[in-house]
Coordinates of C-alpha atoms in Angstrom, one line a residue:
M536 CA 74.4 84.0 157.0
T537 CA 77.6 81.9 156.7
T538 CA 80.5 82.7 154.2
Q539 CA 79.8 79.6 152.3
T540 CA 76.1 80.6 151.7
K541 CA 77.3 84.0 150.5
T542 CA 79.7 82.5 148.0
R543 CA 77.0 80.4 146.6
S544 CA 74.6 83.1 146.4
R545 CA 77.0 85.1 144.5
A546 CA 77.7 82.6 141.9
P547 CA 74.2 82.8 140.1
G548 CA 74.6 86.5 140.2
K549 CA 78.0 86.5 138.4
L550 CA 76.7 84.0 135.8
I551 CA 73.8 86.3 135.1
Q552 CA 76.0 89.2 135.0
A553 CA 78.1 87.4 132.3
V554 CA 75.2 86.1 130.5
F555 CA 73.0 89.1 130.1
P556 CA 75.6 91.2 128.0
M557 CA 76.0 88.3 125.7
V558 CA 72.1 88.2 125.2
G559 CA 72.0 91.7 124.7
M560 CA 74.9 91.7 122.1
F561 CA 73.2 88.8 120.3
L562 CA 69.8 90.7 119.9
A563 CA 72.0 93.8 118.7
C564 CA 73.7 91.8 116.2
V565 CA 70.4 90.4 114.9
V566 CA 69.5 94.1 114.3
L567 CA 72.9 94.7 112.7
A568 CA 72.4 91.6 110.5
I569 CA 69.1 92.9 109.2
A570 CA 70.5 96.4 108.7
C571 CA 73.3 94.8 106.5
L572 CA 70.6 92.8 104.6
L573 CA 68.8 96.0 103.8
L574 CA 71.9 97.1 102.0
S575 CA 72.8 93.7 100.5
Y576 CA 70.6 93.9 97.5
S577 CA 71.9 97.3 96.6
N578 CA 70.3 98.4 93.3
F579 CA 68.7 95.0 92.5
S580 CA 65.0 94.2 93.0
P581 CA 63.6 95.0 96.6
D582 CA 61.9 91.6 96.4
I583 CA 65.3 90.1 97.3
F584 CA 64.9 91.5 100.8
K585 CA 61.7 89.8 101.2
G586 CA 63.5 86.5 100.1
Y587 CA 65.9 86.7 103.0
F588 CA 62.9 86.0 105.4
E589 CA 61.5 83.4 103.2
H590 CA 64.7 81.5 103.8
P591 CA 65.5 82.2 107.4
M592 CA 68.9 80.5 107.3
I593 CA 70.1 83.6 105.6
L594 CA 69.3 85.8 108.6
V595 CA 70.8 83.1 110.8
V596 CA 74.2 82.9 109.1
N597 CA 74.6 86.6 108.7
T598 CA 73.7 87.2 112.3
L599 CA 76.3 84.4 113.3
V600 CA 79.0 86.2 111.5
A601 CA 78.3 89.5 113.2
F602 CA 77.8 87.9 116.6
A603 CA 81.0 85.8 116.3
L604 CA 83.1 88.9 115.6
C605 CA 81.4 90.7 118.4
M606 CA 82.0 88.0 120.9
V607 CA 85.7 87.8 120.0
L608 CA 86.1 91.5 120.6
Y609 CA 83.9 91.3 123.8
T610 CA 86.3 88.6 125.1
C611 CA 89.3 90.7 124.5
I612 CA 88.0 94.1 125.5
G613 CA 85.4 93.2 128.1
R614 CA 82.9 96.1 127.4
A615 CA 79.9 95.2 125.4
W616 CA 79.3 98.5 123.7
I617 CA 82.8 98.9 122.5
A618 CA 82.9 95.3 121.1
Y619 CA 79.5 96.2 119.4
L620 CA 80.7 99.4 118.1
V621 CA 83.7 97.8 116.4
T622 CA 81.7 95.2 115.0
A623 CA 79.1 97.6 113.6
L624 CA 81.7 99.6 112.0
V625 CA 83.2 96.6 110.3
C626 CA 79.9 95.0 109.2
L627 CA 78.2 98.2 108.1
G628 CA 81.4 99.3 106.4
I629 CA 81.5 96.2 104.3
A630 CA 77.7 96.4 103.7
I631 CA 77.9 100.0 102.4
G632 CA 81.1 99.4 100.4
N633 CA 79.3 96.4 98.7
Y634 CA 76.2 98.5 98.2
Y635 CA 78.2 101.3 96.3
L636 CA 80.4 98.8 94.4
I637 CA 77.4 97.0 92.8
I638 CA 76.1 100.2 91.8
I639 CA 79.5 101.4 90.4
R640 CA 80.7 98.2 88.9
C641 CA 77.9 95.7 89.2
D642 CA 80.5 93.7 91.1
P643 CA 80.2 92.7 94.9
L644 CA 82.7 93.3 97.4
Q645 CA 85.1 90.4 97.9
A646 CA 87.7 90.1 100.6
E647 CA 90.3 90.1 98.0
D648 CA 89.3 93.8 97.3
I649 CA 90.7 94.8 100.8
L650 CA 94.2 93.6 99.8
C651 CA 94.1 95.6 96.5
L652 CA 92.3 98.7 97.8
R653 CA 94.8 101.2 96.2
E654 CA 94.2 99.5 92.7
A655 CA 90.5 99.5 93.1
L656 CA 90.4 103.2 94.1
N657 CA 92.6 104.1 91.0
I658 CA 90.4 102.1 88.7
T659 CA 87.1 103.7 90.2
S660 CA 88.7 107.2 90.1
T661 CA 88.9 107.0 86.3
Q662 CA 85.1 106.7 86.2
S663 CA 82.6 109.5 86.8
Y664 CA 80.1 108.4 89.6
E665 CA 77.6 110.4 91.6
L666 CA 77.0 108.4 94.7
K667 CA 73.9 109.3 96.8
I668 CA 73.3 108.5 100.4
S669 CA 70.1 106.4 100.3
W670 CA 67.6 106.1 103.2
R671 CA 68.6 102.6 103.5
I672 CA 72.1 103.5 104.5
V673 CA 70.6 106.2 106.9
A674 CA 68.4 103.5 108.5
A675 CA 71.0 100.9 108.8
V676 CA 73.5 103.4 110.4
A677 CA 70.8 104.6 112.8
A678 CA 70.0 101.1 113.7
G679 CA 73.4 100.2 114.6
A680 CA 74.0 103.5 116.5
A681 CA 70.8 102.9 118.6
C682 CA 71.9 99.5 119.5
C683 CA 75.3 100.7 120.5
V684 CA 73.8 103.4 122.8
A685 CA 71.5 100.8 124.2
L686 CA 74.3 98.5 125.1
G687 CA 76.3 101.3 126.7
L688 CA 73.5 102.5 128.8
I689 CA 72.3 98.9 130.1
F690 CA 75.6 97.3 130.5
R691 CA 77.9 100.0 131.8
H692 CA 80.3 97.7 133.8
G693 CA 83.3 96.1 132.1
L694 CA 84.0 92.4 132.3
S695 CA 86.7 91.2 134.8
L696 CA 89.5 89.1 133.8
K697 CA 88.0 86.3 135.9
G698 CA 84.7 86.8 134.4
R699 CA 85.9 86.2 130.9
L700 CA 86.0 82.4 131.1
L701 CA 82.4 81.8 130.1
P702 CA 82.4 84.3 127.3
L703 CA 85.7 82.7 126.2
M704 CA 84.1 79.3 126.1
V705 CA 81.0 80.5 124.3
T706 CA 83.3 82.5 121.8
S707 CA 85.2 79.3 121.0
V708 CA 82.1 77.4 120.3
L709 CA 80.6 80.3 118.2
V710 CA 83.7 80.9 116.0
C711 CA 84.0 77.2 115.1
G712 CA 80.2 77.0 114.4
T713 CA 80.3 80.1 112.3
Y714 CA 83.4 78.8 110.4
W715 CA 81.5 75.6 109.7
A716 CA 78.2 77.4 108.7
V717 CA 80.2 79.9 106.3
N718 CA 82.5 77.1 104.9
T719 CA 80.2 74.1 104.4
G720 CA 77.8 73.5 101.3
T721 CA 75.3 72.0 103.9
I722 CA 74.1 75.6 105.0
L723 CA 74.5 77.0 101.5
R724 CA 71.7 75.0 100.0
Y725 CA 69.4 76.5 102.7
C726 CA 70.5 80.2 101.5
E727 CA 69.3 79.7 97.8
N728 CA 67.3 82.8 97.6
Y729 CA 67.1 82.7 93.9
E730 CA 63.3 83.6 93.2
Y731 CA 64.0 87.2 92.5
I732 CA 67.3 87.2 90.8
D733 CA 68.9 86.2 87.5
T734 CA 70.8 83.1 88.5
W735 CA 73.3 83.8 85.7
S736 CA 74.7 86.6 87.7
S737 CA 77.2 85.8 90.2
T738 CA 76.7 89.4 91.7
Q739 CA 73.0 88.8 92.2
I740 CA 73.7 85.2 93.7
Y741 CA 76.3 87.0 96.2
A742 CA 73.6 89.7 97.0
S743 CA 70.8 87.1 97.5
R744 CA 72.7 85.3 100.4
G745 CA 73.4 88.6 102.4
V746 CA 76.6 90.6 102.3
L747 CA 78.0 89.4 105.6
Y748 CA 77.8 85.8 104.6
S749 CA 78.9 86.1 101.2
F750 CA 81.9 88.3 102.1
S751 CA 83.0 85.8 104.8
R752 CA 82.8 83.0 102.1
S753 CA 85.1 85.0 99.9
A754 CA 87.4 85.5 102.7
L755 CA 87.9 81.8 103.1
N756 CA 89.2 81.6 99.5
L757 CA 91.7 84.2 100.1
S758 CA 94.7 81.7 100.4
S759 CA 96.3 81.4 97.2
S760 CA 97.5 78.1 95.7
K761 CA 101.2 79.3 95.7
P762 CA 103.4 76.4 94.2
D763 CA 105.4 74.4 96.7
G764 CA 108.7 76.0 97.4
Y765 CA 107.8 79.1 95.3
S766 CA 109.9 82.4 95.7
E767 CA 110.0 85.3 93.5
E768 CA 113.8 85.1 93.1
K769 CA 113.3 81.4 91.8
A770 CA 110.8 82.5 89.3
E771 CA 113.0 85.4 88.1
Q772 CA 115.8 82.9 87.6
Y773 CA 113.5 80.7 85.4
M774 CA 112.8 84.0 83.5
A775 CA 116.4 85.2 83.3
G776 CA 116.9 84.0 79.8
Y777 CA 113.8 85.8 78.2
T778 CA 113.5 89.5 77.4
D779 CA 110.5 91.4 75.8
K780 CA 110.8 91.7 72.1
D781 CA 109.1 94.4 70.2
I782 CA 107.0 93.5 67.2
P783 CA 108.7 94.6 63.9
E784 CA 106.7 97.5 62.5
E785 CA 106.1 95.8 59.2
K786 CA 104.6 92.7 61.2
K787 CA 102.0 94.8 63.2
V788 CA 99.1 93.5 61.2
D789 CA 95.4 93.9 62.5
I790 CA 94.0 91.0 64.5
I791 CA 90.4 90.0 65.0
V792 CA 89.9 87.1 67.4
I793 CA 86.4 85.5 67.8
M794 CA 85.6 82.9 70.3
R795 CA 82.5 81.1 69.2
E796 CA 80.0 79.8 71.8
S797 CA 79.9 76.0 71.9
Y798 CA 81.3 75.6 68.3
N799 CA 83.2 72.6 67.2
D800 CA 83.6 70.4 64.0
L801 CA 81.8 67.3 65.2
S802 CA 82.5 65.7 61.8
D803 CA 86.1 65.4 62.9
L804 CA 85.2 63.3 66.0
G805 CA 84.5 60.0 64.3
G806 CA 80.6 59.9 64.3
T807 CA 78.6 57.1 62.7
Q808 CA 78.4 58.4 59.2
T809 CA 75.2 56.5 58.4
G810 CA 73.3 58.0 61.3
V811 CA 73.9 61.6 60.7
D812 CA 75.0 63.8 57.8
W813 CA 78.0 65.2 59.5
Q814 CA 79.6 67.0 56.3
T815 CA 76.8 69.1 54.9
P816 CA 76.4 71.4 58.0
Y817 CA 80.3 72.0 57.8
E818 CA 80.6 72.7 54.2
L819 CA 81.4 76.5 54.6
Y820 CA 83.7 75.9 57.6
H821 CA 85.7 73.2 55.7
K822 CA 86.0 75.5 52.7
L823 CA 87.4 78.2 55.0
A824 CA 89.6 75.6 56.7
Q825 CA 91.4 74.8 53.3
E826 CA 92.6 78.4 53.1
S827 CA 93.5 78.5 56.8
Y828 CA 95.8 77.2 59.3
T829 CA 94.0 75.0 61.7
G830 CA 94.4 72.8 64.8
R831 CA 92.7 71.5 68.0
M832 CA 92.5 73.2 71.2
V833 CA 91.7 71.3 74.5
S834 CA 89.6 73.3 76.7
N835 CA 89.1 72.7 80.4
G836 CA 85.3 72.5 80.1
F837 CA 82.4 70.8 78.6
G838 CA 79.2 72.6 77.9
G839 CA 80.1 75.5 80.1
N840 CA 83.0 77.4 81.8
T841 CA 83.3 79.8 78.7
K842 CA 85.5 82.2 80.6
D843 CA 88.3 79.7 81.0
A844 CA 89.1 79.3 77.2
E845 CA 88.5 83.1 77.0
R846 CA 90.8 84.3 79.7
C847 CA 93.6 81.6 79.3
F848 CA 94.0 82.8 75.8
L849 CA 94.2 86.5 76.7
T850 CA 96.3 86.2 79.7
G851 CA 98.6 83.2 78.8
S852 CA 97.9 81.6 82.0
S853 CA 97.0 77.8 82.4
E854 CA 94.2 78.6 84.8
V855 CA 92.9 82.1 85.6
P856 CA 91.9 83.1 89.3
A857 CA 89.1 85.5 89.8
Y858 CA 91.0 88.8 89.3
R859 CA 90.0 91.6 91.3
R860 CA 92.8 93.9 90.3
L861 CA 94.9 94.8 87.3
A862 CA 96.4 91.7 85.7
N863 CA 99.0 90.8 83.1
S864 CA 98.0 89.9 79.9
Y865 CA 98.8 89.8 76.2
V866 CA 96.2 92.6 75.8
W867 CA 98.5 95.0 77.9
W868 CA 101.5 93.9 75.9
L869 CA 99.8 94.7 72.6
R870 CA 98.8 98.0 73.9
R871 CA 102.4 98.7 74.8
Q872 CA 103.2 97.8 71.2
G873 CA 100.9 100.5 70.0
Y874 CA 97.7 98.4 69.4
T875 CA 94.1 99.6 69.9
T876 CA 92.5 97.1 72.0
E877 CA 88.7 96.5 72.0
G878 CA 86.1 93.8 71.6
A879 CA 82.4 92.8 71.9
H880 CA 80.1 90.5 73.5
P881 CA 76.4 90.7 72.6
F882 CA 75.2 89.7 76.3
N883 CA 75.3 91.5 79.5
G884 CA 78.6 92.9 80.9
W885 CA 78.1 91.4 84.2
F886 CA 78.1 87.9 82.9
Y887 CA 81.4 86.5 84.1
N888 CA 82.1 89.9 85.4
R889 CA 83.5 90.7 81.9
Q890 CA 82.9 94.4 82.3
N891 CA 85.5 94.7 85.0
F892 CA 87.7 91.9 84.0
N893 CA 88.2 93.2 80.5
R894 CA 89.3 96.4 81.9
Y895 CA 91.7 94.7 84.5
I896 CA 93.5 93.0 81.5
G897 CA 93.9 96.1 79.4
F898 CA 90.8 96.4 76.9
E899 CA 90.4 100.1 76.1
N900 CA 86.8 99.7 74.9
Y901 CA 84.4 96.7 75.3
Y902 CA 80.8 96.6 74.0
F903 CA 78.0 94.7 75.7
K904 CA 74.1 94.6 75.7
E905 CA 74.2 97.5 77.9
N906 CA 76.2 99.9 75.8
L907 CA 75.6 98.8 72.4
F908 CA 73.7 95.4 71.5
G909 CA 70.5 96.2 73.5
A910 CA 69.7 98.9 71.0
L911 CA 70.4 96.6 68.1
S912 CA 68.3 93.4 69.0
D913 CA 65.3 92.7 71.1
E914 CA 66.6 89.1 71.8
K915 CA 68.3 88.0 75.0
A916 CA 71.6 88.4 73.2
A917 CA 72.1 89.5 69.6
D918 CA 72.9 86.8 67.1
D919 CA 76.2 86.4 65.3
D920 CA 75.1 88.4 62.1
I921 CA 74.5 91.6 64.3
L922 CA 77.8 90.9 66.3
Y923 CA 79.9 90.3 63.1
E924 CA 78.5 93.6 61.5
Q925 CA 79.6 95.5 64.7
I926 CA 82.8 93.9 64.6
L927 CA 83.3 95.0 61.1
R928 CA 82.0 98.5 61.8
L929 CA 84.4 99.0 64.8
Y930 CA 87.3 97.7 62.7
N931 CA 86.5 100.1 59.7
E932 CA 86.2 103.0 62.1
S933 CA 89.7 102.3 63.7
S934 CA 92.5 104.4 62.6
P935 CA 94.5 102.6 59.8
D936 CA 97.7 104.2 61.1
E937 CA 97.5 102.3 64.4
P938 CA 97.6 98.4 64.6
Y939 CA 94.3 96.9 65.8
F940 CA 93.5 94.0 68.1
S941 CA 89.8 92.9 68.6
F942 CA 88.7 90.1 70.8
S943 CA 84.9 89.1 70.7
V944 CA 82.8 86.3 72.2
T945 CA 79.6 85.3 70.5
F946 CA 76.4 84.2 72.1
E947 CA 74.3 82.5 69.3
G948 CA 74.8 78.9 69.5
H949 CA 74.4 78.9 73.2
G950 CA 72.3 75.9 74.6
P951 CA 69.8 74.5 75.3
Y952 CA 69.0 73.1 72.1
D953 CA 65.5 72.0 71.0
Y954 CA 65.3 68.4 72.2
R955 CA 61.4 68.3 71.8
G956 CA 61.2 69.1 68.2
K957 CA 59.1 72.1 68.9
D958 CA 61.0 74.6 66.6
A959 CA 60.9 74.3 62.8
Q960 CA 64.4 73.3 61.7
D961 CA 65.6 74.3 58.2
N962 CA 67.5 71.2 57.3
Q963 CA 67.2 67.5 58.3
Y964 CA 70.8 66.4 59.0
V965 CA 69.9 63.6 61.5
L966 CA 69.0 60.5 59.4
E967 CA 68.4 58.0 62.2
G968 CA 66.3 58.5 65.4
A969 CA 65.3 61.9 64.1
D970 CA 62.1 62.1 66.3
T971 CA 64.0 61.4 69.5
A972 CA 65.3 63.8 72.1
D973 CA 68.9 63.2 71.1
G974 CA 68.0 63.5 67.3
Y975 CA 66.0 66.7 67.7
A976 CA 68.8 68.2 69.8
L977 CA 71.8 67.3 67.5
N978 CA 69.8 68.5 64.4
D979 CA 69.1 71.6 66.0
Y980 CA 72.7 72.2 66.9
L981 CA 73.8 71.3 63.2
N982 CA 71.4 73.8 61.8
C983 CA 72.7 76.3 64.2
V984 CA 76.3 75.5 62.9
R985 CA 75.3 76.1 59.4
R986 CA 73.6 79.3 60.0
R987 CA 76.6 80.6 62.1
D988 CA 79.0 79.7 59.5
E989 CA 77.0 81.6 56.9
E990 CA 77.2 84.6 59.2
L991 CA 80.9 84.2 59.8
M992 CA 81.5 84.1 56.0
V993 CA 79.9 87.5 55.4
L994 CA 82.6 88.9 57.8
I995 CA 85.4 86.9 56.3
D996 CA 84.4 88.1 52.6
A997 CA 84.3 91.7 53.8
L998 CA 87.7 91.4 55.3
R999 CA 88.9 89.6 52.1
Q1000 CA 88.5 92.8 50.2
S1001 CA 90.2 95.0 52.7
D1002 CA 93.4 96.7 51.7
R1003 CA 94.5 96.6 55.4
P1004 CA 96.5 93.4 56.3
V1005 CA 94.2 91.4 58.7
V1006 CA 94.4 88.2 60.4
V1007 CA 91.4 86.3 61.9
L1008 CA 91.6 83.8 64.8
T1009 CA 88.3 81.8 65.6
Y1010 CA 87.9 79.0 68.0
G1011 CA 85.3 77.2 70.1
D1012 CA 85.2 77.7 73.8
H1013 CA 83.9 74.1 74.5
N1014 CA 81.6 71.4 73.2
A1015 CA 78.0 71.7 73.3
T1016 CA 75.7 69.9 75.7
L1017 CA 73.4 67.7 73.5
G1018 CA 70.4 65.8 74.7
A1019 CA 67.4 66.1 77.0
D1020 CA 69.0 66.3 80.3
I1021 CA 70.4 69.9 79.8
N1022 CA 71.3 70.4 83.5
N1023 CA 73.8 67.6 83.7
Y1024 CA 76.2 68.4 80.6
T1025 CA 74.9 65.5 79.0
T1026 CA 76.8 63.6 76.2
A1027 CA 73.7 61.7 75.3
A1028 CA 73.6 62.5 71.6
Y1029 CA 77.2 62.0 71.1
D1030 CA 76.9 58.6 72.5
T1031 CA 73.9 57.8 70.6
Y1032 CA 75.4 58.7 67.2
G1033 CA 78.9 57.0 67.7
I1034 CA 81.1 59.7 69.1
N1035 CA 83.3 58.4 71.8
M1036 CA 83.1 60.7 75.1
D1037 CA 84.6 58.5 77.6
V1038 CA 87.1 60.5 79.2
S1039 CA 88.8 57.5 80.7
T1040 CA 90.1 56.8 77.2
E1041 CA 92.5 59.0 75.3
E1042 CA 90.2 59.3 72.3
G1043 CA 87.2 60.1 74.6
F1044 CA 89.2 62.7 76.6
Y1045 CA 90.3 64.6 73.5
N1046 CA 86.7 64.3 72.0
Y1047 CA 85.2 65.6 75.2
Y1048 CA 87.4 68.6 75.8
T1049 CA 88.6 69.4 72.3
T1050 CA 87.4 72.2 69.8
E1051 CA 89.2 73.6 67.0
Y1052 CA 90.8 76.9 66.1
L1053 CA 91.3 78.4 62.6
I1054 CA 93.7 81.2 61.7
W1055 CA 92.9 82.9 58.4
A1056 CA 94.6 86.0 56.7
N1057 CA 93.6 88.1 53.8
D1058 CA 96.0 88.6 51.0
A1059 CA 97.4 91.8 52.3
A1060 CA 98.4 90.0 55.6
K1061 CA 99.9 87.1 53.7
E1062 CA 102.0 89.5 51.6
V1063 CA 103.3 91.5 54.7
L1064 CA 104.1 88.5 56.7
D1065 CA 105.3 86.1 53.9
F1066 CA 103.2 83.3 55.2
D1067 CA 100.4 81.5 53.4
F1068 CA 98.4 80.7 56.5
T1069 CA 97.6 77.0 55.5
G1070 CA 98.5 73.7 57.2
T1071 CA 97.9 72.0 60.5
G1072 CA 98.8 73.3 63.8
P1073 CA 99.6 71.7 67.2
T1074 CA 97.0 70.4 69.6
V1075 CA 97.3 72.9 72.6
S1076 CA 95.6 74.2 75.6
P1077 CA 94.1 77.7 75.4
C1078 CA 97.0 79.3 77.4
Y1079 CA 99.3 78.5 74.3
L1080 CA 96.9 79.7 71.6
M1081 CA 98.6 83.0 71.5
N1082 CA 101.8 81.3 70.9
V1083 CA 100.4 79.4 67.8
L1084 CA 99.3 82.8 66.6
A1085 CA 102.4 84.5 67.2
E1086 CA 104.3 81.8 65.3
C1087 CA 102.1 82.4 62.3
L1088 CA 102.8 86.2 62.5
G1089 CA 106.4 85.8 63.0
W1090 CA 106.5 87.3 66.4
E1091 CA 109.0 86.5 69.2
G1092 CA 106.7 88.2 71.7
N1093 CA 107.3 89.3 75.3
A1094 CA 109.2 87.4 78.0
H1095 CA 106.1 85.5 79.1
L1096 CA 104.9 84.5 75.5
Q1097 CA 108.5 83.2 74.8
A1098 CA 108.7 81.3 78.0
M1099 CA 105.3 79.7 77.3
G1100 CA 106.3 78.8 73.9
D1101 CA 109.3 76.8 75.2
L1102 CA 107.0 75.1 77.7
M1103 CA 104.6 74.2 75.1
Q1104 CA 107.0 71.9 73.5
T1105 CA 107.1 69.7 76.7
F1106 CA 103.6 70.3 78.0
P1107 CA 101.3 71.2 75.1
V1108 CA 98.2 70.3 76.9
I1109 CA 97.7 71.4 80.6
S1110 CA 94.1 70.5 81.9
T1111 CA 92.7 71.7 85.1
K1112 CA 91.1 68.2 85.3
G1113 CA 94.5 66.8 86.4
I1114 CA 95.6 65.5 83.0
V1115 CA 98.8 66.7 81.3
S1116 CA 100.3 66.0 78.0
V1117 CA 103.9 65.3 78.4
E1118 CA 105.6 65.4 75.0
G1119 CA 102.4 64.1 73.4
K1120 CA 101.6 61.4 76.2
L1121 CA 98.6 62.1 78.4
V1122 CA 99.5 61.4 82.1
Q1123 CA 98.0 62.3 85.6
Q1124 CA 101.3 62.6 87.3
I1125 CA 104.5 64.3 86.2
D1126 CA 107.5 62.0 86.0
E1127 CA 110.8 62.6 87.7
A1128 CA 112.5 63.5 84.5
H1129 CA 110.2 66.5 83.8
T1130 CA 109.8 67.7 87.4
E1131 CA 112.1 70.6 87.0
Q1132 CA 110.4 71.7 83.9
W1133 CA 107.0 71.4 85.4
R1134 CA 108.1 73.5 88.4
K1135 CA 109.3 76.1 86.0
F1136 CA 105.8 76.1 84.4
E1137 CA 104.2 76.6 87.7
Y1138 CA 106.5 79.3 88.9
I1139 CA 106.5 81.5 85.9
N1140 CA 102.6 81.3 85.7
Y1141 CA 102.3 82.2 89.4
N1142 CA 104.7 85.0 88.9
W1143 CA 103.0 86.4 85.9
Q1144 CA 99.6 86.3 87.6
H1145 CA 100.8 88.3 90.8
R1146 CA 103.2 90.9 89.5
F1147 CA 101.6 93.5 87.2
L1148 CA 104.2 94.8 84.7
Y1149 CA 102.1 97.6 82.9
E1150 CA 101.6 100.3 85.4
E1151 CA 102.5 103.1 82.9
L1152 CA 99.6 102.0 80.7
A1153 CA 97.1 101.8 83.6
E1154 CA 97.7 105.3 85.0

């Protein structure tokens, strides 16, 4: 046999020698992906595991993530079993961490959690948890170990440097393909394993797609939108003129804030008066407004995105990232001032991850369906009368010797509204087209408004009699979706009854995104603060709403509140939709004259979000 023949005969052997380990690792990664899927649904319904195989793409993308990592390591290390061992340790570590995190906090493991591991451990250490090793964890680890041993026994020889060309080529294609599969929405729609979960829960959606896939998607979102040219030194320069100011003792009045689901005074939006009785449903609200300080708030959402109006107010940030760690807020600042901080929401704590987020921003106590309202109501969520009753109870049980801050979010009034006329409605406020989908929906909404205002007035009247000085702030989170097409944030009823919702016009933009805020005080508070709490306030974004409240209370506030107060004069409306009000004029681009002021706004907001200042309270 000639030398040339020998060389040719060795070539297929070398190719097979390179390919077989990759095939073995792929099969082992399929087993590893299934093992991680076994842990992905944690303490949710086991039916989710069945759903993984009803949607095969879930297994495919979870396998791709594991196999891509394994191939990268194999190309670098050259030994199949070592590459797989490291891959298994990483993947099972993520899966087990997610498994326990969902049990502990009903919150999935995100890539950002790795960056704030110390804070996460500190938070978790304050709770009492008894974590058990389930049979699923044992099975998953055993499967990974068995595959690792098999690879070690079958593929004992390492990969030479020359033999790494093919694995390198495969790895390059695989990594690019995996990145595309994880990042693109094209694959995502084939992973909608929603049959066995509550689709309102972001945690259950995360679990339904498999932990390796979902965790990888979160990793792609790690890059923070740091402002151009940002530096901590420059941000501190902008803040140099502001220092925290304590609240004078005589002005530490009690504060109760209520964000009302989908509430707005539609009579103020220019509807066709002959088509609808706009005034009667709002009689109680208008009566309360006459003895209150009122204004308009420009939200960032329509028909949804409740958490935006909630969190921008509480944190003083124009837009709020998905916090996974302790974060600066006005709640922490009030705690430093001696305030008791608590609140309530009659729906589940996992919704918008409130049970964790509220702890991150400083609330000492927060009450949800799980720890209070589930025992008070058989409904999906307790109505406002029950919520207000508990708000009043908690307030009355708080110490009169300590100032009190309460922030609650209602659920009654949440859509969809009856657009088919199936439910009996107390009053007929829609006078034209009452038997249409738009008429039914609007009439149902207006009846809900009337009922909710009656419930609010019970709370107000009780606080009116209190000897303790108390101020109440209420505001709507966003406008309601009205009409038959409830899945598309429809404005049908608004359009039908003459309310301009065309966001390309200034009137339509404000109508679409604007709700109202109302600040009321009892006589004891008016006397202490020497302010009558009447008049009209500015139109602002939710991040400035605490500034409006602080001005009524006569507070200077902490440094961030002061800085935001100055910026509010120039940019009173900051919309995440790309619209900014510059000295009262809506624009889509900041002009050169205001560039430096806008840079100040971006820098101090980013700095506030990323440098926690209240460590002594969090310990």
